[in-house]
XYZ file of C-alpha atoms in Angstrom:
241
model
C 83.086 100.692 92.671
C 81.538 101.289 96.108
C 82.071 97.650 97.045
C 85.636 97.672 95.760
C 86.698 100.913 97.446
C 85.163 100.389 100.858
C 84.656 96.626 100.953
C 87.693 95.164 99.178
C 90.418 97.826 99.030
C 90.930 97.968 102.818
C 91.627 94.222 102.909
C 93.863 94.405 99.839
C 95.879 97.190 101.492
C 96.083 95.186 104.734
C 97.229 92.062 102.864
C 99.936 94.011 101.034
C 100.990 95.626 104.311
C 101.345 92.308 106.160
C 102.978 90.360 103.337
C 105.233 93.302 102.490
C 106.445 93.570 106.074
C 107.050 89.805 106.232
C 108.967 89.856 102.934
C 110.998 92.899 103.961
C 111.918 91.330 107.292
C 112.826 88.029 105.657
C 114.844 89.263 102.708
C 115.846 92.856 103.476
C 116.669 93.114 107.170
C 119.592 95.441 106.495
C 117.276 97.718 104.523
C 114.808 97.934 107.427
C 116.000 101.372 108.364
C 115.316 105.063 107.920
C 118.568 105.412 105.953
C 119.462 108.390 108.076
C 121.085 111.319 106.287
C 121.987 113.180 109.474
C 125.686 113.057 108.632
C 125.011 115.125 105.492
C 122.971 117.916 107.084
C 121.807 118.496 110.651
C 120.626 122.078 111.042
C 117.307 121.732 109.196
C 116.894 118.081 110.187
C 117.071 118.872 113.902
C 114.075 121.194 113.486
C 112.024 119.468 110.793
C 112.266 115.872 112.007
C 110.810 116.468 115.512
C 108.075 118.657 114.012
C 107.040 115.956 111.574
C 107.275 113.054 114.008
C 105.383 114.772 116.828
C 102.789 116.070 114.375
C 102.191 112.691 112.750
C 102.063 111.030 116.175
C 99.304 113.399 117.317
C 97.487 112.867 114.010
C 97.674 109.104 114.504
C 96.360 109.313 118.070
C 93.536 111.579 116.877
C 92.554 109.064 114.206
C 92.542 106.232 116.725
C 90.330 108.257 119.042
C 87.960 109.404 116.310
C 87.593 106.089 114.487
C 87.712 103.469 117.191
C 86.280 105.134 120.311
C 82.475 105.301 120.009
C 80.692 108.544 120.787
C 78.865 106.826 123.645
C 82.198 106.291 125.416
C 83.275 109.927 125.179
C 79.812 111.055 126.256
C 80.028 108.742 129.257
C 83.177 110.503 130.500
C 81.601 113.935 130.084
C 83.059 114.920 126.708
C 80.102 116.445 124.871
C 79.776 116.461 121.105
C 80.571 120.191 120.949
C 83.657 119.744 123.135
C 84.783 116.825 120.993
C 84.244 118.894 117.849
C 86.393 121.733 119.219
C 89.102 119.311 120.321
C 89.085 117.658 116.913
C 89.042 120.997 115.067
C 91.826 122.796 116.914
C 93.867 119.792 118.014
C 93.650 118.014 114.676
C 94.398 121.162 112.695
C 97.404 121.994 114.862
C 98.776 118.454 114.597
C 98.231 118.341 110.835
C 99.823 121.757 110.322
C 102.819 120.701 112.408
C 103.247 117.508 110.363
C 102.855 119.329 107.031
C 105.360 122.018 108.014
C 107.836 119.370 109.109
C 107.520 117.304 105.941
C 107.783 120.387 103.712
C 111.007 121.330 105.490
C 112.303 117.784 105.008
C 111.487 117.963 101.289
C 113.204 121.355 101.033
C 116.238 119.865 102.764
C 116.368 116.983 100.293
C 116.105 119.307 97.319
C 118.708 121.823 98.466
C 121.329 119.539 100.034
C 123.186 117.761 97.243
C 124.319 114.769 99.283
C 120.825 114.185 100.690
C 119.255 114.564 97.250
C 121.609 111.968 95.768
C 120.596 109.551 98.537
C 116.885 110.005 97.723
C 115.303 107.045 95.928
C 112.205 106.867 93.757
C 110.396 105.155 96.617
C 111.258 108.109 98.847
C 109.782 110.553 96.344
C 106.607 108.512 95.978
C 106.333 108.191 99.745
C 106.628 111.950 100.240
C 103.927 112.625 97.629
C 101.416 110.132 99.042
C 102.128 111.022 102.678
C 101.830 114.751 102.049
C 98.657 114.235 100.013
C 97.071 112.182 102.815
C 97.820 114.798 105.475
C 96.736 117.755 103.337
C 93.482 116.062 102.316
C 92.799 115.357 105.974
C 93.286 119.020 106.789
C 91.070 120.091 103.881
C 88.359 117.681 104.971
C 88.507 118.964 108.524
C 88.575 122.671 107.714
C 85.849 122.531 105.061
C 83.418 120.478 107.141
C 83.936 121.785 110.666
C 83.133 124.980 112.503
C 83.235 126.429 115.969
C 79.659 125.465 116.770
C 79.255 122.255 114.775
C 80.979 120.072 112.242
C 80.532 116.969 110.163
C 79.938 114.028 112.517
C 82.203 111.421 110.951
C 81.726 109.255 114.030
C 78.289 108.391 112.662
C 79.531 107.156 109.267
C 83.279 106.760 108.796
C 84.001 105.479 112.304
C 81.378 102.670 112.230
C 82.646 101.691 108.775
C 86.215 101.476 110.106
C 85.161 99.271 113.008
C 83.056 97.066 110.735
C 86.189 96.137 108.781
C 87.590 94.343 111.830
C 84.356 92.367 112.123
C 84.757 91.280 108.466
C 81.385 92.846 107.755
C 82.233 96.123 105.977
C 79.347 98.576 105.957
C 80.165 100.155 102.616
C 76.978 102.190 102.567
C 78.109 104.266 105.528
C 81.292 105.361 103.753
C 79.415 106.467 100.658
C 77.403 108.851 102.850
C 80.565 110.726 103.831
C 81.575 113.874 101.923
C 83.760 113.250 98.875
C 86.823 114.893 100.420
C 86.704 112.425 103.329
C 86.461 109.545 100.862
C 89.493 110.806 98.955
C 91.406 111.158 102.220
C 90.528 107.584 103.192
C 91.505 106.188 99.771
C 94.908 107.908 99.894
C 95.377 106.613 103.432
C 94.775 103.036 102.266
C 97.284 103.547 99.451
C 99.798 104.808 101.999
C 99.339 101.665 104.097
C 100.011 99.514 101.035
C 103.190 101.445 100.177
C 104.508 101.565 103.724
C 106.498 98.272 103.743
C 108.443 99.297 100.638
C 109.593 102.711 101.855
C 111.622 104.120 104.707
C 108.367 104.370 106.676
C 108.860 100.692 107.476
C 110.763 101.832 110.573
C 107.339 102.697 112.025
C 107.079 99.027 112.979
C 110.462 98.962 114.678
C 110.623 99.158 118.445
C 113.745 98.825 120.605
C 112.175 96.037 122.673
C 115.515 94.279 123.177
C 116.853 97.416 124.828
C 114.589 96.740 127.804
C 116.201 93.345 128.379
C 119.836 94.010 127.478
C 122.437 93.278 130.159
C 123.861 96.142 132.141
C 127.133 97.687 131.084
C 129.430 97.469 134.078
C 131.850 100.292 134.672
C 134.610 99.891 137.273
C 136.280 102.810 138.910
C 140.065 102.885 138.944
C 142.473 104.214 141.472
C 143.697 107.588 140.155
C 147.163 106.739 141.413
C 147.389 103.874 138.940
C 146.475 106.033 135.958
C 149.838 107.709 135.641
C 151.740 106.864 132.509
C 154.623 104.461 132.730
C 158.046 106.028 132.182
C 159.292 105.906 128.628
C 161.784 103.139 127.883
C 164.264 102.899 125.068
C 164.157 100.034 122.627
C 161.548 97.419 121.972
C 159.079 96.332 124.619
C 158.886 92.671 125.460
C 155.848 90.855 124.101
C 154.010 88.600 126.549
C 154.753 87.955 130.192
């Protein structure tokens, strides 16, 4: 089980992610969208959507920093282990709480707005469950294994395991040393990656790159004196010159 969870499952999730994205782009380009429901309800959406997106963005950046930046690098720039622990504790908790609050408001909106609820698919419901579970388990792991003075040093176990996956030499033993709640959080995260291509979260991989290279829209000013309406004429107007 140890070998499967931390040696095989990450690659299975990655394979499903890549092939799912390729399949979706090839056969479902018109479905590659968030399926926006803004036209049905805006008041809650205008509050909940920015909360969720900013929260999940900060969570993502925190994971990148914690998993892929070695402790020696942060120490080299003067960020001590205690300072890093405080940044991770307060910054990560704030980002996670912001994301959870946003997603709970989005779920409430879907349940209470009839038109939005009717537009909700089974994939959407599954996505909300897995995404919310991943964020909440991350918060639980952080709050139960961190304190003001010290916390669990996941950069000594989970982070090296994450980096070893890219070297195709997974160090499964390191992951088994992590507390169980961190292992559950990681397993749900891998499941989320596998589900991502088949849900509305696929828009995560969309970027308006073409916008940077689109031609300019040329606007010409007009003489205000030529904007006056032509006098009304009786009968039919002649077609053509």
